Tab-separated table of C-alpha atoms and ligand atoms in Angstrom:
chain	number	residue	atom	x	y	z
C	99	MET	CA	58.503	224.030	-25.468
C	100	HIS	CA	57.005	225.215	-22.200
C	101	ASP	CA	55.199	222.396	-20.380
C	102	PRO	CA	52.145	223.824	-18.557
C	103	ILE	CA	51.471	220.686	-16.493
C	104	PRO	CA	53.842	221.148	-13.491
C	105	ALA	CA	52.520	224.650	-12.771
C	106	LEU	CA	48.954	223.435	-13.310
C	107	LEU	CA	49.444	220.664	-10.748
C	108	ASP	CA	50.745	223.239	-8.244
C	109	SER	CA	47.663	225.425	-8.768
C	110	LEU	CA	45.330	222.446	-8.528
C	111	ARG	CA	46.985	221.327	-5.310
C	112	ALA	CA	46.713	224.799	-3.856
C	113	ALA	CA	43.023	225.000	-4.810
C	114	LEU	CA	41.916	221.519	-3.742
C	115	GLY	CA	44.255	220.715	-0.884
C	116	PRO	CA	46.427	217.605	-0.734
C	117	SER	CA	43.446	215.200	-0.479
C	118	GLY	CA	42.069	216.570	-3.733
C	119	LEU	CA	44.930	215.407	-5.913
C	120	LEU	CA	46.418	211.966	-6.561
C	121	THR	CA	49.630	211.746	-8.539
C	122	GLY	CA	51.496	208.568	-7.590
C	123	PRO	CA	51.124	205.708	-10.090
C	124	ALA	CA	49.824	203.363	-7.381
C	125	ASP	CA	47.132	205.892	-6.415
C	126	THR	CA	46.069	206.666	-9.958
C	127	ALA	CA	46.197	203.098	-11.350
C	128	ALA	CA	42.504	202.353	-10.781
C	129	TYR	CA	41.507	205.511	-12.660
C	130	VAL	CA	43.502	204.986	-15.840
C	131	GLU	CA	42.144	201.592	-16.830
C	132	ASP	CA	38.609	200.838	-17.946
C	133	TRP	CA	36.397	198.158	-16.438
C	134	ARG	CA	36.764	195.898	-19.465
C	135	ARG	CA	40.554	196.320	-19.450
C	136	LEU	CA	40.543	197.358	-23.091
C	137	TYR	CA	42.459	200.555	-22.404
C	138	ARG	CA	45.214	201.491	-20.014
C	139	GLY	CA	46.164	205.158	-20.105
C	140	ARG	CA	48.432	207.435	-18.135
C	141	THR	CA	47.692	210.625	-16.253
C	142	PRO	CA	49.721	213.300	-14.495
C	143	ALA	CA	46.993	213.522	-11.808
C	144	VAL	CA	43.569	212.459	-10.696
C	145	VAL	CA	41.750	215.441	-9.216
C	146	ARG	CA	39.041	214.832	-6.647
C	147	PRO	CA	37.127	218.067	-6.020
C	148	ALA	CA	34.772	218.110	-3.042
C	149	ASP	CA	32.043	220.343	-4.448
C	150	THR	CA	30.771	222.110	-7.549
C	151	GLY	CA	32.837	225.206	-6.863
C	152	GLN	CA	36.001	223.124	-6.870
C	153	VAL	CA	34.974	221.426	-10.135
C	154	ALA	CA	34.622	224.905	-11.616
C	155	THR	CA	38.089	225.835	-10.356
C	156	VAL	CA	39.564	222.681	-11.894
C	157	LEU	CA	38.045	223.425	-15.282
C	158	ARG	CA	39.025	227.092	-15.173
C	159	LEU	CA	42.632	226.183	-14.408
C	160	CYS	CA	42.785	223.385	-16.981
C	161	ALA	CA	41.189	225.544	-19.665
C	162	ALA	CA	43.671	228.332	-18.981
C	163	ALA	CA	46.563	225.857	-19.231
C	164	GLY	CA	45.070	224.154	-22.295
C	165	VAL	CA	45.235	220.771	-20.570
C	166	ALA	CA	42.629	218.097	-21.283
C	167	VAL	CA	40.243	216.719	-18.659
C	168	VAL	CA	38.657	213.261	-18.585
C	169	PRO	CA	35.595	213.226	-16.292
C	170	GLN	CA	35.073	209.959	-14.452
C	171	GLY	CA	32.350	208.548	-12.214
C	172	GLY	CA	32.211	204.896	-11.194
C	173	ASN	CA	34.470	203.883	-14.099
C	174	THR	CA	31.986	201.323	-15.415
C	175	SER	CA	32.023	202.413	-19.064
C	176	MET	CA	31.738	199.619	-21.610
C	177	VAL	CA	33.296	201.772	-24.332
C	178	GLY	CA	36.317	203.322	-22.615
C	179	GLY	CA	34.426	206.596	-22.193
C	180	ALA	CA	36.157	207.603	-18.953
C	181	THR	CA	39.742	206.453	-19.575
C	182	PRO	CA	42.589	208.877	-20.337
C	183	ASP	CA	44.763	208.178	-23.356
C	184	ASP	CA	48.400	207.112	-23.006
C	185	SER	CA	49.929	210.535	-23.675
C	186	GLY	CA	50.185	211.123	-19.923
C	187	ARG	CA	48.799	214.616	-20.502
C	188	GLN	CA	45.106	214.215	-19.639
C	189	ILE	CA	43.912	215.004	-16.109
C	190	VAL	CA	41.294	212.615	-14.706
C	191	LEU	CA	38.469	214.471	-12.959
C	192	SER	CA	36.795	212.159	-10.451
C	193	LEU	CA	33.344	213.266	-9.301
C	194	ALA	CA	33.233	210.669	-6.507
C	195	ARG	CA	33.427	213.171	-3.640
C	196	LEU	CA	30.300	215.005	-4.786
C	197	ASP	CA	28.239	212.377	-3.048
C	198	ARG	CA	25.374	214.174	-1.346
C	199	VAL	CA	21.691	213.580	-1.839
C	200	ARG	CA	20.662	217.220	-1.604
C	201	ALA	CA	16.896	216.680	-1.384
C	202	VAL	CA	14.122	214.169	-1.914
C	203	ASP	CA	10.642	215.581	-2.310
C	204	PRO	CA	7.861	212.984	-2.335
C	205	ARG	CA	5.201	215.626	-3.056
C	206	ASP	CA	6.931	216.775	-6.202
C	207	PHE	CA	8.226	213.266	-6.938
C	208	THR	CA	11.735	214.607	-7.432
C	209	MET	CA	15.161	214.173	-5.936
C	210	THR	CA	18.237	216.374	-6.234
C	211	VAL	CA	21.473	214.413	-6.186
C	212	GLU	CA	25.117	215.129	-6.806
C	213	ALA	CA	27.173	213.481	-9.523
C	214	GLY	CA	29.143	211.125	-7.277
C	215	VAL	CA	26.115	209.466	-5.641
C	216	THR	CA	25.934	205.873	-6.855
C	217	LEU	CA	22.773	204.902	-8.667
C	218	LYS	CA	22.075	202.367	-5.935
C	219	ALA	CA	22.394	204.990	-3.184
C	220	ALA	CA	20.041	207.262	-5.134
C	221	GLN	CA	17.514	204.422	-5.495
C	222	GLU	CA	17.743	203.783	-1.759
C	223	ALA	CA	17.259	207.449	-0.888
C	224	ALA	CA	14.172	207.551	-3.118
C	225	ALA	CA	12.832	204.358	-1.530
C	226	ALA	CA	13.356	205.741	1.982
C	227	ALA	CA	10.971	208.548	1.022
C	228	GLY	CA	8.383	206.103	-0.327
C	229	CYS	CA	9.277	206.770	-3.971
C	230	LEU	CA	10.921	204.895	-6.817
C	231	LEU	CA	13.791	205.973	-9.040
C	232	GLY	CA	12.902	204.090	-12.210
C	233	LEU	CA	16.391	203.403	-13.503
C	234	SER	CA	18.236	200.153	-12.933
C	235	ILE	CA	21.462	198.934	-14.531
C	236	SER	CA	23.666	195.961	-13.736
C	237	SER	CA	26.498	198.208	-12.511
C	238	GLU	CA	24.296	200.379	-10.287
C	239	GLY	CA	26.333	199.594	-7.158
C	240	SER	CA	29.346	201.418	-8.640
C	241	ALA	CA	27.962	203.606	-11.444
C	242	GLN	CA	27.488	207.211	-10.312
C	243	ILE	CA	24.677	209.577	-11.246
C	244	GLY	CA	27.003	211.944	-13.129
C	245	GLY	CA	28.229	209.176	-15.405
C	246	VAL	CA	24.793	207.604	-15.659
C	247	LEU	CA	23.451	210.906	-17.000
C	248	ALA	CA	26.489	211.865	-19.062
C	249	THR	CA	26.117	208.543	-20.881
C	250	ASN	CA	22.296	208.479	-20.883
C	251	ALA	CA	22.302	204.992	-19.383
C	252	GLY	CA	19.409	202.717	-20.277
C	253	GLY	CA	19.188	199.451	-18.396
C	254	ASN	CA	16.483	197.095	-17.320
C	255	ASN	CA	13.526	199.381	-16.748
C	256	THR	CA	13.538	201.354	-19.999
C	257	VAL	CA	10.437	199.463	-21.113
C	258	ARG	CA	8.537	201.139	-18.275
C	259	TYR	CA	10.358	204.353	-17.310
C	260	GLY	CA	12.503	205.252	-20.311
C	261	ASN	CA	16.231	205.984	-20.388
C	262	ALA	CA	18.217	208.257	-18.063
C	263	ARG	CA	17.337	211.289	-20.161
C	264	ASP	CA	13.633	210.704	-19.584
C	265	LEU	CA	14.149	211.067	-15.849
C	266	VAL	CA	16.033	214.367	-15.825
C	267	LEU	CA	14.174	217.541	-14.944
C	268	GLY	CA	17.176	219.712	-14.178
C	269	LEU	CA	20.958	219.782	-14.205
C	270	GLU	CA	23.879	221.608	-12.712
C	271	VAL	CA	26.776	221.645	-15.149
C	272	VAL	CA	30.245	223.122	-15.140
C	273	LEU	CA	31.160	224.366	-18.601
C	274	ALA	CA	34.555	223.965	-20.228
C	275	ASP	CA	35.657	227.452	-19.181
C	276	GLY	CA	34.673	226.913	-15.543
C	277	GLN	CA	31.302	228.697	-15.613
C	278	ILE	CA	28.621	227.027	-13.519
C	279	TRP	CA	25.192	226.609	-15.076
C	280	ASN	CA	22.639	226.121	-12.323
C	281	GLY	CA	19.734	224.498	-14.106
C	282	LEU	CA	18.458	222.526	-11.119
C	283	ARG	CA	14.842	223.303	-11.889
C	284	ARG	CA	12.151	220.963	-10.621
C	285	LEU	CA	9.542	221.875	-13.186
C	286	ARG	CA	7.377	219.536	-15.247
C	287	LYS	CA	6.772	222.305	-17.724
C	288	ASP	CA	9.451	224.788	-18.728
C	289	ASN	CA	9.376	225.795	-22.365
C	290	THR	CA	12.047	228.470	-22.394
C	291	GLY	CA	14.484	228.080	-25.230
C	292	TYR	CA	16.759	225.183	-26.088
C	293	PRO	CA	16.472	222.257	-23.650
C	294	LEU	CA	20.139	222.481	-22.671
C	295	ARG	CA	19.947	219.697	-20.137
C	296	GLN	CA	19.222	217.208	-22.894
C	297	LEU	CA	22.352	218.356	-24.690
C	298	PHE	CA	24.551	217.387	-21.755
C	299	VAL	CA	22.749	214.119	-21.082
C	300	GLY	CA	24.428	211.584	-23.352
C	301	SER	CA	27.302	213.897	-24.341
C	302	GLU	CA	29.741	211.633	-22.477
C	303	GLY	CA	31.636	214.444	-20.810
C	304	THR	CA	32.557	216.133	-24.077
C	305	LEU	CA	30.406	219.265	-23.643
C	306	GLY	CA	30.404	219.955	-19.910
C	307	VAL	CA	30.701	218.248	-16.536
C	308	ILE	CA	27.452	217.322	-14.800
C	309	THR	CA	27.765	218.006	-11.066
C	310	ALA	CA	24.164	217.519	-9.872
C	311	ALA	CA	20.725	216.695	-11.206
C	312	VAL	CA	17.041	216.807	-10.408
C	313	LEU	CA	15.550	213.403	-11.184
C	314	LYS	CA	11.941	212.488	-11.677
C	315	LEU	CA	10.599	209.864	-9.279
C	316	ALA	CA	7.615	207.541	-9.480
C	317	PRO	CA	5.369	206.129	-6.769
C	318	ALA	CA	6.966	203.128	-5.045
C	319	ALA	CA	5.712	199.709	-6.079
C	320	ARG	CA	3.233	198.092	-3.705
C	321	GLU	CA	3.413	194.715	-5.446
C	322	THR	CA	6.152	193.056	-7.477
C	323	ALA	CA	6.153	189.698	-9.243
C	324	VAL	CA	9.183	188.153	-10.933
C	325	ALA	CA	9.656	184.972	-12.956
C	326	LEU	CA	12.465	183.260	-14.784
C	327	CYS	CA	11.130	181.327	-17.760
C	328	ALA	CA	12.683	178.832	-20.094
C	329	VAL	CA	11.263	179.669	-23.519
C	330	ALA	CA	11.225	177.686	-26.734
C	331	SER	CA	12.991	180.290	-28.888
C	332	ALA	CA	13.656	184.013	-29.219
C	333	GLU	CA	10.357	184.233	-31.168
C	334	ALA	CA	8.607	182.614	-28.223
C	335	ALA	CA	10.218	185.213	-25.939
C	336	LEU	CA	8.764	187.973	-28.115
C	337	ASP	CA	5.342	186.300	-28.115
C	338	LEU	CA	5.506	186.101	-24.338
C	339	PHE	CA	6.270	189.813	-24.189
C	340	GLY	CA	3.162	190.394	-26.318
C	341	ARG	CA	1.076	188.377	-23.878
C	342	PHE	CA	2.244	190.425	-20.891
C	343	GLN	CA	1.674	193.664	-22.751
C	344	ALA	CA	-1.816	192.597	-23.704
C	345	HIS	CA	-2.581	191.500	-20.143
C	346	ASP	CA	-1.393	194.599	-18.243
C	347	PRO	CA	1.012	196.852	-20.180
C	348	GLY	CA	1.510	199.289	-17.300
C	349	ALA	CA	2.865	196.543	-15.059
C	350	VAL	CA	5.805	195.316	-17.156
C	351	THR	CA	8.885	196.929	-15.588
C	352	ALA	CA	11.504	194.612	-17.091
C	353	PHE	CA	11.502	192.016	-19.824
C	354	GLU	CA	14.947	190.526	-20.319
C	355	TYR	CA	16.106	187.889	-22.763
C	356	MET	CA	19.047	185.558	-22.055
C	357	SER	CA	20.556	182.741	-24.048
C	358	GLY	CA	21.608	179.352	-22.766
C	359	ALA	CA	25.242	180.372	-23.343
C	360	GLY	CA	25.014	183.443	-21.109
C	361	ILE	CA	23.220	181.656	-18.265
C	362	GLY	CA	25.741	178.833	-18.602
C	363	PHE	CA	28.649	181.257	-18.070
C	364	VAL	CA	26.950	182.715	-14.990
C	365	LEU	CA	26.380	179.278	-13.473
C	366	ASP	CA	29.986	178.286	-14.265
C	367	HIS	CA	31.739	181.388	-12.985
C	368	ILE	CA	29.628	183.155	-10.358
C	369	PRO	CA	29.724	181.432	-6.975
C	370	GLY	CA	26.377	180.851	-5.311
C	371	THR	CA	24.270	180.936	-8.459
C	372	ARG	CA	22.016	178.072	-9.483
C	373	LEU	CA	19.329	177.466	-12.057
C	374	PRO	CA	15.918	177.124	-10.380
C	375	LEU	CA	14.471	175.147	-13.300
C	376	ALA	CA	14.293	171.414	-14.050
C	377	ALA	CA	16.832	171.581	-16.886
C	378	PRO	CA	18.972	174.084	-18.769
C	379	ALA	CA	17.387	175.657	-21.859
C	380	ALA	CA	18.619	177.462	-24.953
C	381	HIS	CA	16.549	180.603	-24.287
C	382	TYR	CA	15.307	182.345	-21.168
C	383	VAL	CA	13.218	185.327	-20.163
C	384	LEU	CA	13.293	187.217	-16.880
C	385	VAL	CA	10.115	189.194	-16.448
C	386	GLU	CA	9.308	191.632	-13.670
C	387	LEU	CA	5.903	193.133	-13.048
C	388	ALA	CA	5.410	195.933	-10.546
C	389	THR	CA	2.694	198.364	-9.674
C	390	PRO	CA	1.878	201.052	-7.134
C	391	ARG	CA	-1.788	199.981	-7.282
C	392	ARG	CA	-3.308	198.277	-4.231
C	393	ASP	CA	-4.580	194.712	-4.520
C	394	ALA	CA	-3.508	194.500	-8.137
C	395	GLY	CA	-3.194	190.711	-8.056
C	396	LEU	CA	0.087	190.765	-9.945
C	397	ARG	CA	1.134	187.278	-9.007
C	398	ALA	CA	-2.176	185.791	-10.147
C	399	GLY	CA	-1.831	187.728	-13.408
C	400	LEU	CA	1.703	186.432	-13.874
C	401	GLU	CA	0.578	182.844	-13.326
C	402	HIS	CA	-2.353	183.306	-15.676
C	403	VAL	CA	-0.155	184.594	-18.521
C	404	LEU	CA	2.463	181.894	-17.949
C	405	GLU	CA	-0.135	179.110	-17.970
C	406	ALA	CA	-1.442	180.251	-21.332
C	407	ALA	CA	2.114	180.488	-22.678
C	408	LEU	CA	2.934	177.008	-21.329
C	409	GLU	CA	-0.119	175.652	-23.075
C	410	ALA	CA	0.920	177.343	-26.321
C	411	GLY	CA	4.395	175.801	-26.016
C	412	GLU	CA	6.142	179.186	-25.803
C	413	VAL	CA	7.222	178.668	-22.214
C	414	THR	CA	8.578	175.263	-21.237
C	415	ASP	CA	9.315	175.857	-17.546
C	416	ALA	CA	9.185	178.737	-15.095
C	417	ALA	CA	10.257	179.689	-11.575
C	418	LEU	CA	8.372	182.398	-9.709
C	419	ALA	CA	10.010	184.294	-6.874
C	420	ALA	CA	8.124	183.877	-3.623
C	421	THR	CA	10.418	186.012	-1.477
C	422	GLU	CA	12.643	189.050	-1.878
C	423	ALA	CA	15.699	186.765	-1.601
C	424	GLN	CA	14.409	184.606	-4.455
C	425	ARG	CA	13.721	187.678	-6.521
C	426	ALA	CA	17.292	188.874	-5.964
C	427	ALA	CA	18.643	185.421	-6.874
C	428	LEU	CA	16.743	185.429	-10.179
C	429	TRP	CA	18.005	188.919	-10.997
C	430	ARG	CA	21.541	187.866	-10.142
C	431	LEU	CA	21.443	185.380	-13.016
C	432	ARG	CA	20.859	188.325	-15.327
C	433	GLU	CA	23.000	190.982	-13.686
C	434	GLU	CA	26.125	188.841	-13.504
C	435	HIS	CA	26.209	188.296	-17.268
C	436	SER	CA	28.977	190.835	-17.911
C	437	GLU	CA	31.181	189.594	-15.089
C	438	ALA	CA	30.674	185.943	-16.056
C	439	GLN	CA	31.515	186.686	-19.661
C	440	LYS	CA	34.663	188.470	-18.606
C	441	ARG	CA	35.739	185.437	-16.557
C	442	GLU	CA	35.057	183.091	-19.462
C	443	GLY	CA	37.565	184.920	-21.654
C	444	ALA	CA	37.836	187.751	-24.148
C	445	SER	CA	34.647	189.117	-25.617
C	446	VAL	CA	33.589	191.658	-28.191
C	447	LYS	CA	30.452	193.560	-27.222
C	448	ASN	CA	27.778	194.856	-29.544
C	449	ASP	CA	25.272	196.943	-27.642
C	450	VAL	CA	22.715	197.274	-30.417
C	451	SER	CA	19.042	198.053	-30.811
C	452	VAL	CA	16.495	197.127	-33.427
C	453	PRO	CA	12.711	197.499	-33.435
C	454	VAL	CA	11.354	195.200	-30.720
C	455	SER	CA	9.474	193.081	-33.252
C	456	ALA	CA	12.730	192.435	-35.165
C	457	VAL	CA	14.777	191.101	-32.242
C	458	PRO	CA	14.375	187.356	-32.994
C	459	ALA	CA	15.168	187.791	-36.700
C	460	PHE	CA	18.122	189.993	-35.814
C	461	ILE	CA	19.551	187.434	-33.380
C	462	ALA	CA	19.243	184.676	-35.985
C	463	ALA	CA	20.843	186.717	-38.774
C	464	ALA	CA	23.664	188.087	-36.618
C	465	THR	CA	24.448	184.603	-35.279
C	466	GLU	CA	24.709	183.256	-38.800
C	467	ALA	CA	26.905	186.153	-39.966
C	468	CYS	CA	29.327	185.825	-37.040
C	469	LEU	CA	29.694	182.064	-37.373
C	470	ALA	CA	30.436	182.563	-41.076
C	471	LEU	CA	33.102	185.137	-40.180
C	472	MET	CA	34.766	183.079	-37.464
C	473	PRO	CA	33.943	179.417	-36.942
C	474	GLY	CA	33.912	178.556	-33.242
C	475	ILE	CA	32.999	182.075	-32.126
C	476	ARG	CA	30.419	181.924	-29.335
C	477	PRO	CA	27.464	184.335	-29.584
C	478	VAL	CA	26.009	185.406	-26.241
C	479	PRO	CA	22.922	187.480	-27.033
C	480	PHE	CA	21.111	188.866	-24.004
C	481	GLY	CA	19.469	192.016	-22.840
C	482	HIS	CA	16.515	194.266	-22.846
C	483	LEU	CA	14.102	192.589	-25.227
C	484	GLY	CA	11.254	194.767	-23.986
C	485	ASP	CA	12.905	197.838	-25.543
C	486	GLY	CA	14.725	196.178	-28.468
C	487	ASN	CA	18.239	196.545	-26.993
C	488	ILE	CA	20.211	193.337	-27.330
C	489	HIS	CA	23.792	192.857	-26.174
C	490	PHE	CA	24.966	190.760	-29.078
C	491	ASN	CA	28.220	189.826	-27.392
C	492	LEU	CA	30.686	187.378	-28.824
C	493	GLU	CA	32.920	185.208	-26.737
C	494	GLN	CA	36.229	184.059	-28.165
C	495	PRO	CA	36.368	180.545	-29.629
C	496	LYS	CA	37.273	178.135	-26.828
C	497	GLU	CA	40.896	177.475	-27.723
C	498	ALA	CA	41.646	180.853	-29.304
C	499	ASP	CA	44.226	183.307	-28.042
C	500	ALA	CA	42.519	186.249	-26.324
C	501	ALA	CA	44.766	188.919	-27.853
C	502	TRP	CA	44.336	187.458	-31.341
C	503	PHE	CA	40.568	187.465	-30.860
C	504	LEU	CA	40.427	191.068	-29.594
C	505	ALA	CA	42.552	192.208	-32.518
C	506	GLN	CA	39.642	191.234	-34.794
C	507	ASP	CA	37.154	193.400	-32.907
C	508	HIS	CA	36.489	195.768	-35.799
C	509	ALA	CA	35.789	192.927	-38.231
C	510	ILE	CA	33.413	191.357	-35.708
C	511	MET	CA	31.632	194.594	-34.817
C	512	ASP	CA	31.339	195.540	-38.492
C	513	THR	CA	29.800	192.145	-39.259
C	514	VAL	CA	27.163	192.617	-36.558
C	515	ASN	CA	26.563	196.231	-37.556
C	516	ALA	CA	25.872	195.242	-41.146
C	517	VAL	CA	23.004	193.130	-39.823
C	518	VAL	CA	21.866	195.924	-37.477
C	519	ARG	CA	21.665	198.234	-40.474
C	520	ARG	CA	19.394	195.810	-42.328
C	521	PHE	CA	16.943	196.131	-39.432
C	522	ASP	CA	17.240	199.936	-39.198
C	523	GLY	CA	18.831	199.682	-35.773
C	524	SER	CA	21.541	201.508	-33.836
C	525	PHE	CA	25.152	200.474	-33.291
C	526	SER	CA	25.051	201.703	-29.699
C	527	ALA	CA	21.769	201.501	-27.843
C	528	GLU	CA	22.816	202.396	-24.309
C	529	HIS	CA	26.581	202.154	-23.734
C	530	GLY	CA	27.390	205.189	-25.846
C	531	VAL	CA	30.271	205.818	-28.235
C	532	GLY	CA	33.190	206.496	-25.919
C	533	ARG	CA	36.626	205.723	-27.224
C	534	LEU	CA	35.700	202.407	-28.787
C	535	LYS	CA	33.202	203.508	-31.399
C	536	PRO	CA	33.915	207.011	-32.744
C	537	TYR	CA	35.178	205.354	-35.929
C	538	MET	CA	31.591	204.265	-36.598
C	539	MET	CA	30.161	207.774	-36.375
C	540	PRO	CA	30.909	209.026	-39.918
C	541	GLU	CA	29.224	206.010	-41.469
C	542	TRP	CA	26.198	205.995	-39.174
C	543	ARG	CA	25.730	209.650	-38.263
C	544	GLY	CA	27.700	211.402	-41.008
C	545	GLY	CA	26.582	214.404	-43.056
C	546	ALA	CA	24.369	217.035	-41.464
C	547	GLU	CA	24.007	215.164	-38.161
C	548	LEU	CA	27.710	214.790	-37.404
C	549	ASP	CA	28.374	218.265	-38.742
C	550	ALA	CA	25.865	219.730	-36.276
C	551	MET	CA	27.449	217.731	-33.449
C	552	ARG	CA	30.905	219.077	-34.319
C	553	ARG	CA	29.617	222.650	-34.332
C	554	ILE	CA	28.019	222.186	-30.924
C	555	LYS	CA	31.274	220.744	-29.596
C	556	ALA	CA	33.270	223.662	-31.000
C	557	ALA	CA	30.851	226.184	-29.498
C	558	LEU	CA	30.829	224.719	-25.994
C	559	ASP	CA	34.419	223.526	-25.801
C	560	PRO	CA	36.444	225.700	-28.148
C	561	GLY	CA	39.736	224.594	-26.637
C	562	GLY	CA	38.831	220.930	-27.069
C	563	ILE	CA	39.786	220.125	-23.467
C	564	LEU	CA	36.758	218.023	-22.487
C	565	ASN	CA	37.217	214.267	-22.900
C	566	PRO	CA	39.134	214.492	-26.190
C	567	GLY	CA	38.975	211.497	-28.493
C	568	LYS	CA	35.571	210.404	-27.245
C	569	VAL	CA	32.301	210.333	-29.181
C	570	LEU	CA	33.414	212.432	-32.148
C	571	GLY	CA	36.919	210.976	-32.236
Q	74	2HG	C1	23.733	194.928	-19.048
Q	74	2HG	O1	22.645	195.040	-19.627
Q	74	2HG	C2	24.798	195.912	-19.364
Q	74	2HG	O2	23.930	194.080	-18.167
Q	74	2HG	C3	26.105	195.245	-19.783
Q	74	2HG	O3	24.389	196.814	-20.308
Q	74	2HG	C4	26.029	194.444	-21.021
Q	74	2HG	O4	28.126	193.337	-20.720
Q	74	2HG	C5	27.327	193.814	-21.511
Q	74	2HG	O5	27.507	193.810	-22.716
Q	75	ZN	ZN1	22.314	196.571	-20.919
């Protein structure tokens, strides 16, 4: 049979120039393995277009050759969403060179950024213009805007600003056949037909390739107050959230829960971290308040709420950040959870959501179910309590073999999901479906919903070249 790949590589090289194409195994190695090291694929080439026009050329050529394309940003997927399979026949399309901030407009409170700009660089560009990009995730130093939007990332500030999709006003997308859709509109109102941009946000590269976006900004914070609290239980954490909401709901920008296990792993494995409390606890909360208002007295408000919670026995100890360095150190204890867990050993992740009020009961029930399934398994629940998204991660039993443990991932995930279902939750709150979870889709989204998704996929990508095997399987 005729193999279209050699001729395709020649055309790609001619179109992109030598710096636009990597083919040697040493050069492509970093692109074919996911961050969690769950999948290692193979690829004939990683293409690195320099602009939207070149992305369009890549897709036109690949579509004509019938060769699959796996879009990739910062390669921080938790579900293998950006990794090629091991057929050696899927081209990796890196968006990293599309790294320009095209505009920041503080009057409109918008910014226009290309797909390869890291989330952190976008935040910094917004801040330089006196604005705030209200999206923050642990991997923001590497995660790129294209991937952040293609996966509808959530993160720490969802409680205040929503998910990635809530921040998108416009998109530029290259379709599977190479057509460019310029939808970079900066409008707050635009009621003209199907909201296509929302179709691409969260489609995980299966419907089109996002090359640029217009993002909504907010006024920069004038005051910020952050505290790490030891709390008596997950219920107490929820009660504390209620107190902050009652005190000043508009000020809560993050409300994160962590367990003693997770903080313990961070302190054990991440150099330079320390617990700024008198003693370790079984449950913690990291709360951040921020406001653009002048003289809002956030710190006094924080102290006031914490005193009442201390008196009620919900909070047992707390450390308030007095400087920006202290604030960063407190956040580090939260943001290093994934890395610390990875260093501790193999883990199975369950990125689930339940109604906020059900989080404590969910954690208790899921812990019980997992311990019944596998004695010695170590639950590490942490995450975005303020929006109901808990990472119910499970670390391998101490002496267990990592490969043996990972081979049970479906049994473990199914056990957690059975509990999630009892609370009317979701099996993937923010990490998406990727390559890890399409097998869950028929059970959770089957019938009319999955049928409609398949029809949309067939309409926009009739050749099935965009990120095959992801989301819909
Ligand atoms: C976070 O909230 C990320 O830090 C990663 O979503 C969570 O490692 C995880 O499971
Ligand atoms: Zn998260």
